[in-house]
Tab-separated table of C-alpha atoms in Angstrom:
chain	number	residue	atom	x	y	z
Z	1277	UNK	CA	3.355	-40.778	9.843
Z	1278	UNK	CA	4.205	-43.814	8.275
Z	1279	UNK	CA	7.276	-44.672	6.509
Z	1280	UNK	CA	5.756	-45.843	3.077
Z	1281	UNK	CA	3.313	-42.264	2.862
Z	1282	UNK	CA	5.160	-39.683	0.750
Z	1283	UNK	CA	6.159	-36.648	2.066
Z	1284	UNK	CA	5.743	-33.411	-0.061
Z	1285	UNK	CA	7.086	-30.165	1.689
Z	1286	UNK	CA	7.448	-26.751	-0.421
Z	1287	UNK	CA	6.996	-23.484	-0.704
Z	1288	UNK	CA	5.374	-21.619	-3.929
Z	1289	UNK	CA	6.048	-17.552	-4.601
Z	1290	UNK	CA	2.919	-16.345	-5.690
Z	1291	UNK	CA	0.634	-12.884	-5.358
Z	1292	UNK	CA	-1.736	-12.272	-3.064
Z	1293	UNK	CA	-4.940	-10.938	-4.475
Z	1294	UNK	CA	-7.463	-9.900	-1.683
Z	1295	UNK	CA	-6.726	-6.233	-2.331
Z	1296	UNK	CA	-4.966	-3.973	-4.626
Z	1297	UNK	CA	-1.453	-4.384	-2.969
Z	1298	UNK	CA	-1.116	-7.318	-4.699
Z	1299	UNK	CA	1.566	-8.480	-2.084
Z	1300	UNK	CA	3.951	-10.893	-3.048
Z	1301	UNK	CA	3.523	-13.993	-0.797
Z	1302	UNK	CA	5.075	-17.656	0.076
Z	1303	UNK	CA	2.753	-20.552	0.428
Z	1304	UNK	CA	4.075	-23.363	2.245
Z	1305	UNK	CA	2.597	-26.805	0.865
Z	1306	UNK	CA	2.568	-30.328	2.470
Z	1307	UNK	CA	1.218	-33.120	0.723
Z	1308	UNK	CA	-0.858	-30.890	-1.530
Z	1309	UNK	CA	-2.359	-28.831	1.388
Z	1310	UNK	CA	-1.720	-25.151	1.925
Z	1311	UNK	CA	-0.470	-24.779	5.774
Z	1312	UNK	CA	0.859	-21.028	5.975
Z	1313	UNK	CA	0.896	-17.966	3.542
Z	1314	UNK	CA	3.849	-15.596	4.964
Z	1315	UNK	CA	5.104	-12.813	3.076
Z	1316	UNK	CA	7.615	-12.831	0.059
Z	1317	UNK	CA	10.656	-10.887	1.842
Z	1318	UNK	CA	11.707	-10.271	-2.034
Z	1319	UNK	CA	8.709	-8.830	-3.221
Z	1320	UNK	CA	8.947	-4.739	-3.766
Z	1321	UNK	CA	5.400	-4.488	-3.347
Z	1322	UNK	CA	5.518	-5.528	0.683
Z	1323	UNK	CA	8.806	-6.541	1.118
Z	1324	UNK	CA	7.983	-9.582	3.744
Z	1325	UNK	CA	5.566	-7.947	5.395
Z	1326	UNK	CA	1.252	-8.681	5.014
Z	1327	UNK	CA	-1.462	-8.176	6.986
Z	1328	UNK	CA	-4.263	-9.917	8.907
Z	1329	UNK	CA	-6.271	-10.570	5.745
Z	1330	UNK	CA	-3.350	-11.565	3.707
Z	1331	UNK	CA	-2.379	-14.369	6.075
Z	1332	UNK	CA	-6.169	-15.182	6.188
Z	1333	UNK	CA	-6.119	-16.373	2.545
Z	1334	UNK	CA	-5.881	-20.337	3.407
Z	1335	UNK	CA	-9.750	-19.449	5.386
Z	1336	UNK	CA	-11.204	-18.527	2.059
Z	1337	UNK	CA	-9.385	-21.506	0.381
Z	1338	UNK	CA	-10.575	-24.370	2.820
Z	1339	UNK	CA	-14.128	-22.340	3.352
Z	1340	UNK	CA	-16.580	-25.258	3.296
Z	1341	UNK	CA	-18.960	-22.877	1.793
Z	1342	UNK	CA	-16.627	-21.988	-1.358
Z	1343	UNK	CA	-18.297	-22.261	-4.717
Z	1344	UNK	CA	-16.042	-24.269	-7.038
Z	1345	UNK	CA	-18.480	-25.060	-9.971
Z	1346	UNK	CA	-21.260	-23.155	-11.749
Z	1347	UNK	CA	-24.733	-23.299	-9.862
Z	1348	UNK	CA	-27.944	-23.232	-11.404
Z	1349	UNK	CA	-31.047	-21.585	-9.962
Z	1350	UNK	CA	-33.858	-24.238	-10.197
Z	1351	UNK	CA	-36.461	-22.435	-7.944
Z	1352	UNK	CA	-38.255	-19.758	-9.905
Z	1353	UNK	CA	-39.904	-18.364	-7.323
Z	1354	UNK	CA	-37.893	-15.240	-5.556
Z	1355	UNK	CA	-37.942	-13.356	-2.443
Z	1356	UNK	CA	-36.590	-12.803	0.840
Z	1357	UNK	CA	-35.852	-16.214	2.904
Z	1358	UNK	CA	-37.088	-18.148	-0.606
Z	1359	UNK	CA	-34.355	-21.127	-0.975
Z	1360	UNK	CA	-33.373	-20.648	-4.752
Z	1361	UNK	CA	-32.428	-24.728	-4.634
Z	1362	UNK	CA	-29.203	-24.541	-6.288
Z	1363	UNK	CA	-27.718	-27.254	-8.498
Z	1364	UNK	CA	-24.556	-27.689	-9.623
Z	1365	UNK	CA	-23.586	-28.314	-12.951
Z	1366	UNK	CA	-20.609	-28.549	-15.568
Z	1367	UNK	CA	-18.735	-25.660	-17.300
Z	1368	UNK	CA	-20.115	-26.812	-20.465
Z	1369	UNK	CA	-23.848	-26.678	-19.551
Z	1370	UNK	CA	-23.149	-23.024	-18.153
Z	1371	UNK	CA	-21.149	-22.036	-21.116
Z	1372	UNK	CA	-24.193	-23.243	-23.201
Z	1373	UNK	CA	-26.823	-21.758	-21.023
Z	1374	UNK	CA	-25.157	-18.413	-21.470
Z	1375	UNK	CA	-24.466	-18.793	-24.976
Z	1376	UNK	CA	-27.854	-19.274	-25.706
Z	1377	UNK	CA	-29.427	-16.870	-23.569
Z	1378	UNK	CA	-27.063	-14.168	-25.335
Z	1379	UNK	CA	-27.421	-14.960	-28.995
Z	1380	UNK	CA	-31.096	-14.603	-28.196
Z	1381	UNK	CA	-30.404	-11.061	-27.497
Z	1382	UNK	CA	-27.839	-10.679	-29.921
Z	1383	UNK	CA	-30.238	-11.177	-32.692
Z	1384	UNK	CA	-32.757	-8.861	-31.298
Z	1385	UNK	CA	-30.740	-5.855	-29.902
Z	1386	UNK	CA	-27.521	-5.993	-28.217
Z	1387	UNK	CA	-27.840	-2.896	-26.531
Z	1388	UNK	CA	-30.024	-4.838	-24.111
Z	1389	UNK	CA	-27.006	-6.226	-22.439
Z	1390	UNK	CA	-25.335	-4.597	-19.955
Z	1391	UNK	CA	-21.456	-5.535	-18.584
Z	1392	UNK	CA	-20.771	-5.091	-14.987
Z	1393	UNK	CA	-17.614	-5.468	-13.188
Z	1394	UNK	CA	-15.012	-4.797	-10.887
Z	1395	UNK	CA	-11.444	-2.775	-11.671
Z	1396	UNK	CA	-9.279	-4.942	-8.609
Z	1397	UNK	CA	-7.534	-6.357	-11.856
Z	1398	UNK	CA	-8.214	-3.637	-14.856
Z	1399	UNK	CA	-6.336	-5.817	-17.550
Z	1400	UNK	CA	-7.449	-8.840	-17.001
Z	1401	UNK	CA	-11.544	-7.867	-15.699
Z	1402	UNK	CA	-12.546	-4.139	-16.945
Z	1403	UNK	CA	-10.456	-4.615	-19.861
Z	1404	UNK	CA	-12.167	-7.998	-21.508
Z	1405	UNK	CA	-15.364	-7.105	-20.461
Z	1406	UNK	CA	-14.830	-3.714	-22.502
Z	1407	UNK	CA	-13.294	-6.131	-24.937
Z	1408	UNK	CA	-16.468	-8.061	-25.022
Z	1409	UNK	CA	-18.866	-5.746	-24.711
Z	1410	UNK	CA	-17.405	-4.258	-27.888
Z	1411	UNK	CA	-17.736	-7.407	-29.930
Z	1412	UNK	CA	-21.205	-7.980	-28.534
Z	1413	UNK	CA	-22.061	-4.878	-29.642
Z	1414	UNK	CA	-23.503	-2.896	-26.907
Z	1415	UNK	CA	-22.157	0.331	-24.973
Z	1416	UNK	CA	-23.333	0.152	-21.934
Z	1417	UNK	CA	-20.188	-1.090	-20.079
Z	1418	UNK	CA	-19.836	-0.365	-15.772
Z	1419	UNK	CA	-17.181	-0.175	-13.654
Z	1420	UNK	CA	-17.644	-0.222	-10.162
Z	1421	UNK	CA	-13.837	1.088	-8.939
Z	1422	UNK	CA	-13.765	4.038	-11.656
Z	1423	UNK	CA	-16.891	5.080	-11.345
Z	1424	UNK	CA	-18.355	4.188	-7.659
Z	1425	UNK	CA	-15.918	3.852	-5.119
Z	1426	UNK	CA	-13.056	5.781	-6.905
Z	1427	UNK	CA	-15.361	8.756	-7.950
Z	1428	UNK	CA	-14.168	11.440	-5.707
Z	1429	UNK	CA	-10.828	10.239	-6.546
Z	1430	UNK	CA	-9.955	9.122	-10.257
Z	1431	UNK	CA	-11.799	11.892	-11.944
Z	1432	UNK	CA	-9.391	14.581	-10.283
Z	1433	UNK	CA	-6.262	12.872	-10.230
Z	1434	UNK	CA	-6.706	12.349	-14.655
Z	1435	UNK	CA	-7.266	16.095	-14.635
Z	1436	UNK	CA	-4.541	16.812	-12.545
Z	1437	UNK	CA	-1.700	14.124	-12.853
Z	1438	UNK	CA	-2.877	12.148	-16.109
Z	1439	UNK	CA	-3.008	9.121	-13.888
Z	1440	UNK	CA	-5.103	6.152	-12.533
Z	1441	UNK	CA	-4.128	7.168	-8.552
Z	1442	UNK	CA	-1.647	8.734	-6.802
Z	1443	UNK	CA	0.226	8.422	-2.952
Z	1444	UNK	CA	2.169	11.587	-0.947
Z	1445	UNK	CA	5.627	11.187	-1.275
Z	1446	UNK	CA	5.979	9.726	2.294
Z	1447	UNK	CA	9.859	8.983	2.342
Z	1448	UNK	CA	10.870	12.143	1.559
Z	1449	UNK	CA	7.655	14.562	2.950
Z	1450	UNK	CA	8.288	16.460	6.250
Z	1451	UNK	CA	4.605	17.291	6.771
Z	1452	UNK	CA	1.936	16.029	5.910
Z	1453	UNK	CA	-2.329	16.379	5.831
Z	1454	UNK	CA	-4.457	13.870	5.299
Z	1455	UNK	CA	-7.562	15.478	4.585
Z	1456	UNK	CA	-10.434	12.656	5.186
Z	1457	UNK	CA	-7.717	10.006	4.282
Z	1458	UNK	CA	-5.976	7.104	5.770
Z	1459	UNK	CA	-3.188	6.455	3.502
Z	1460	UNK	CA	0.024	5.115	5.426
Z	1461	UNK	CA	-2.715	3.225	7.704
Z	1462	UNK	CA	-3.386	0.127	6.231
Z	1463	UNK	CA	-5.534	1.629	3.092
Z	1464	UNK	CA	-5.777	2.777	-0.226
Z	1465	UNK	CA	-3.621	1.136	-3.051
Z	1466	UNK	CA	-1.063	0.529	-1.817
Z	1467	UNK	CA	-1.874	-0.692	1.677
Z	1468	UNK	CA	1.102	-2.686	3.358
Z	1469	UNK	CA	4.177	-0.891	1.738
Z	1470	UNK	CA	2.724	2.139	2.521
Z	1471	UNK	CA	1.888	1.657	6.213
Z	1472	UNK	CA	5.550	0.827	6.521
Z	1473	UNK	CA	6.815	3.689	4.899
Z	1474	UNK	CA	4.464	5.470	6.721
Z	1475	UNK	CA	5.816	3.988	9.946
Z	1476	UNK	CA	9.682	5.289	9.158
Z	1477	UNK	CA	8.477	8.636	8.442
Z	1478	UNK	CA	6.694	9.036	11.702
Z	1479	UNK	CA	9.835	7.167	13.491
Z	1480	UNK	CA	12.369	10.164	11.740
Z	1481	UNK	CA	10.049	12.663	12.722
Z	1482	UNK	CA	7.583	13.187	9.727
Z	1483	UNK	CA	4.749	16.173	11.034
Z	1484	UNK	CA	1.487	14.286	11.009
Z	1485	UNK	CA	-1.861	16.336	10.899
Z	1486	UNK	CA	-5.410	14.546	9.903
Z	1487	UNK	CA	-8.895	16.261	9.215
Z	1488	UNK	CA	-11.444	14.436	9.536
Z	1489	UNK	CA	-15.064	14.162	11.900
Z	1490	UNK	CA	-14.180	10.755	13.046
Z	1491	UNK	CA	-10.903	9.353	15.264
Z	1492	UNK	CA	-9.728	7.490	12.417
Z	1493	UNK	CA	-6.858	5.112	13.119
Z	1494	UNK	CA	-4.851	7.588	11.320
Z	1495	UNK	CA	-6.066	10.684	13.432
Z	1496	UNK	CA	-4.924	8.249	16.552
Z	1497	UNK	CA	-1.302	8.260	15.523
Z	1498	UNK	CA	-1.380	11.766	14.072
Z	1499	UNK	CA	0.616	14.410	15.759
Z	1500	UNK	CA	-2.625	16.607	15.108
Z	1501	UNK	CA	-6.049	15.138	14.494
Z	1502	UNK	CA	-8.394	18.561	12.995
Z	1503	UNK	CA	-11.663	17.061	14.074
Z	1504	UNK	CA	-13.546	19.779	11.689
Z	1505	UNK	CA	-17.764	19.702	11.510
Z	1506	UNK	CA	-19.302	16.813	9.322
Z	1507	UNK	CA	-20.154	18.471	5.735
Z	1508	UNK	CA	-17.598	21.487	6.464
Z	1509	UNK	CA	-14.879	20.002	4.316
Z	1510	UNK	CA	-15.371	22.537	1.454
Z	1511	UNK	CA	-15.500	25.124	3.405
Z	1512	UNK	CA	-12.450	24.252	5.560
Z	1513	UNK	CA	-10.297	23.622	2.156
Z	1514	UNK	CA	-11.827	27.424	0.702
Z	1515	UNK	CA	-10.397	29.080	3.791
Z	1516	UNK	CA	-6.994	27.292	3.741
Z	1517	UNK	CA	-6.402	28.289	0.059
């Protein structure tokens, strides 16, 4: 490199945010450009350690396909393989464009509108949309973590602990079923720190057994995989209580 080009070398704490783990990473920066996320060995949340899709971060950065501005549809026809011809265009014009479209409905009925979004971040997303929805003036609000893909979960776990979620207390349990569950195996909320912990426990001699109809990664490292019937689990969990 030549003498006279600047040289900028650093490394930035920040959070990971490709799953809930929220792991706390280091970014590694050279004039401007993100080389290598590793990380954060001081973050409670990982403690150093992240996973495949974690390091993978810098692939969605640099995707050449990334959308970095608002696109507008200009093709009104619709259907499968029909190019939509998108066009890009500035915050303001999409601010406007929605503004418009909305006060339209506003004046007519706000219960037309309906808010949709996604609980990864439930301050900062399913809270302001609630927020907004609110102010707009229509109920019809949706959720997809509380109320799709956390629906067998959530709804029990209020009733039962008054919480959002809840994990086995790995570092102290002896045995331990995971019926149709892979926590400790790279899933659930708390992904990473929990497939270490899950690790130790194994490692001091933790009793693993797993129902479930499939091999799951956990049922491979089990000390017992119950490979019960699909559609049986009620009837398994009636005769064990």
């Amino acid at each position: 490199m030549p003498q006279d080009v600047a040289v900028s070398d650093e490394w930035v704490k920040t959070t990971c945010n490709m799953c809930f783990n929220n792991c706390g990473i280091k970014v590694h920066i050279i004039n401007g450009a993100v080389v290598k996320i590793e990380g954060n060995p001081d973050s409670p949340q990982n403690w150093g350690k992240l996973c495949a899709k974690g390091h993978a971060g810098i692939m969605d950065l640099y995707n050449p396909n990334r959308v970095k501005v608002p696109l507008k549809r200009v093709n009104p026809e619709k259907g499968i393989g029909v190019d939509p011809k998108w066009i890009e265009i500035s915050w303001e014009e999409a601010i406007e464009t929605v503004s418009e479209k909305l006060k339209k409905v506003r004046e007519d009925d706000p219960r037309k509108v309906g808010m949709m979004s996604f609980d990864l971040d439930l301050v900062s997303v399913s809270g302001t949309v609630s927020a907004f929805a609110s102010a707009f003036g229509t109920p019809h609000v949706w959720s997809g973590g509380s109320y799709l893909c956390g629906a067998g979960l959530h709804p029990v776990v209020y009733m039962m602990h008054g919480t959002f979620s809840f994990d086995p207390d790995i570092e102290h349990c002896n045995y331990l079923i995971l019926f149709g569950s892979q926590t400790g195996f790279l899933q659930d909320s708390n992904a990473v720190l929990r497939a270490t912990h899950m690790a130790d426990a194994l490692a001091r001699g933790m009793k693993l057994v797993v129902i479930d109809p499939v091999c799951s990664p956990a049922a491979a490292k089990a000390n017992e995989w119950v490979a019960i019937r699909p559609g049986t689990d009620a009837a398994f969990a009636l005769a064990m209580m």
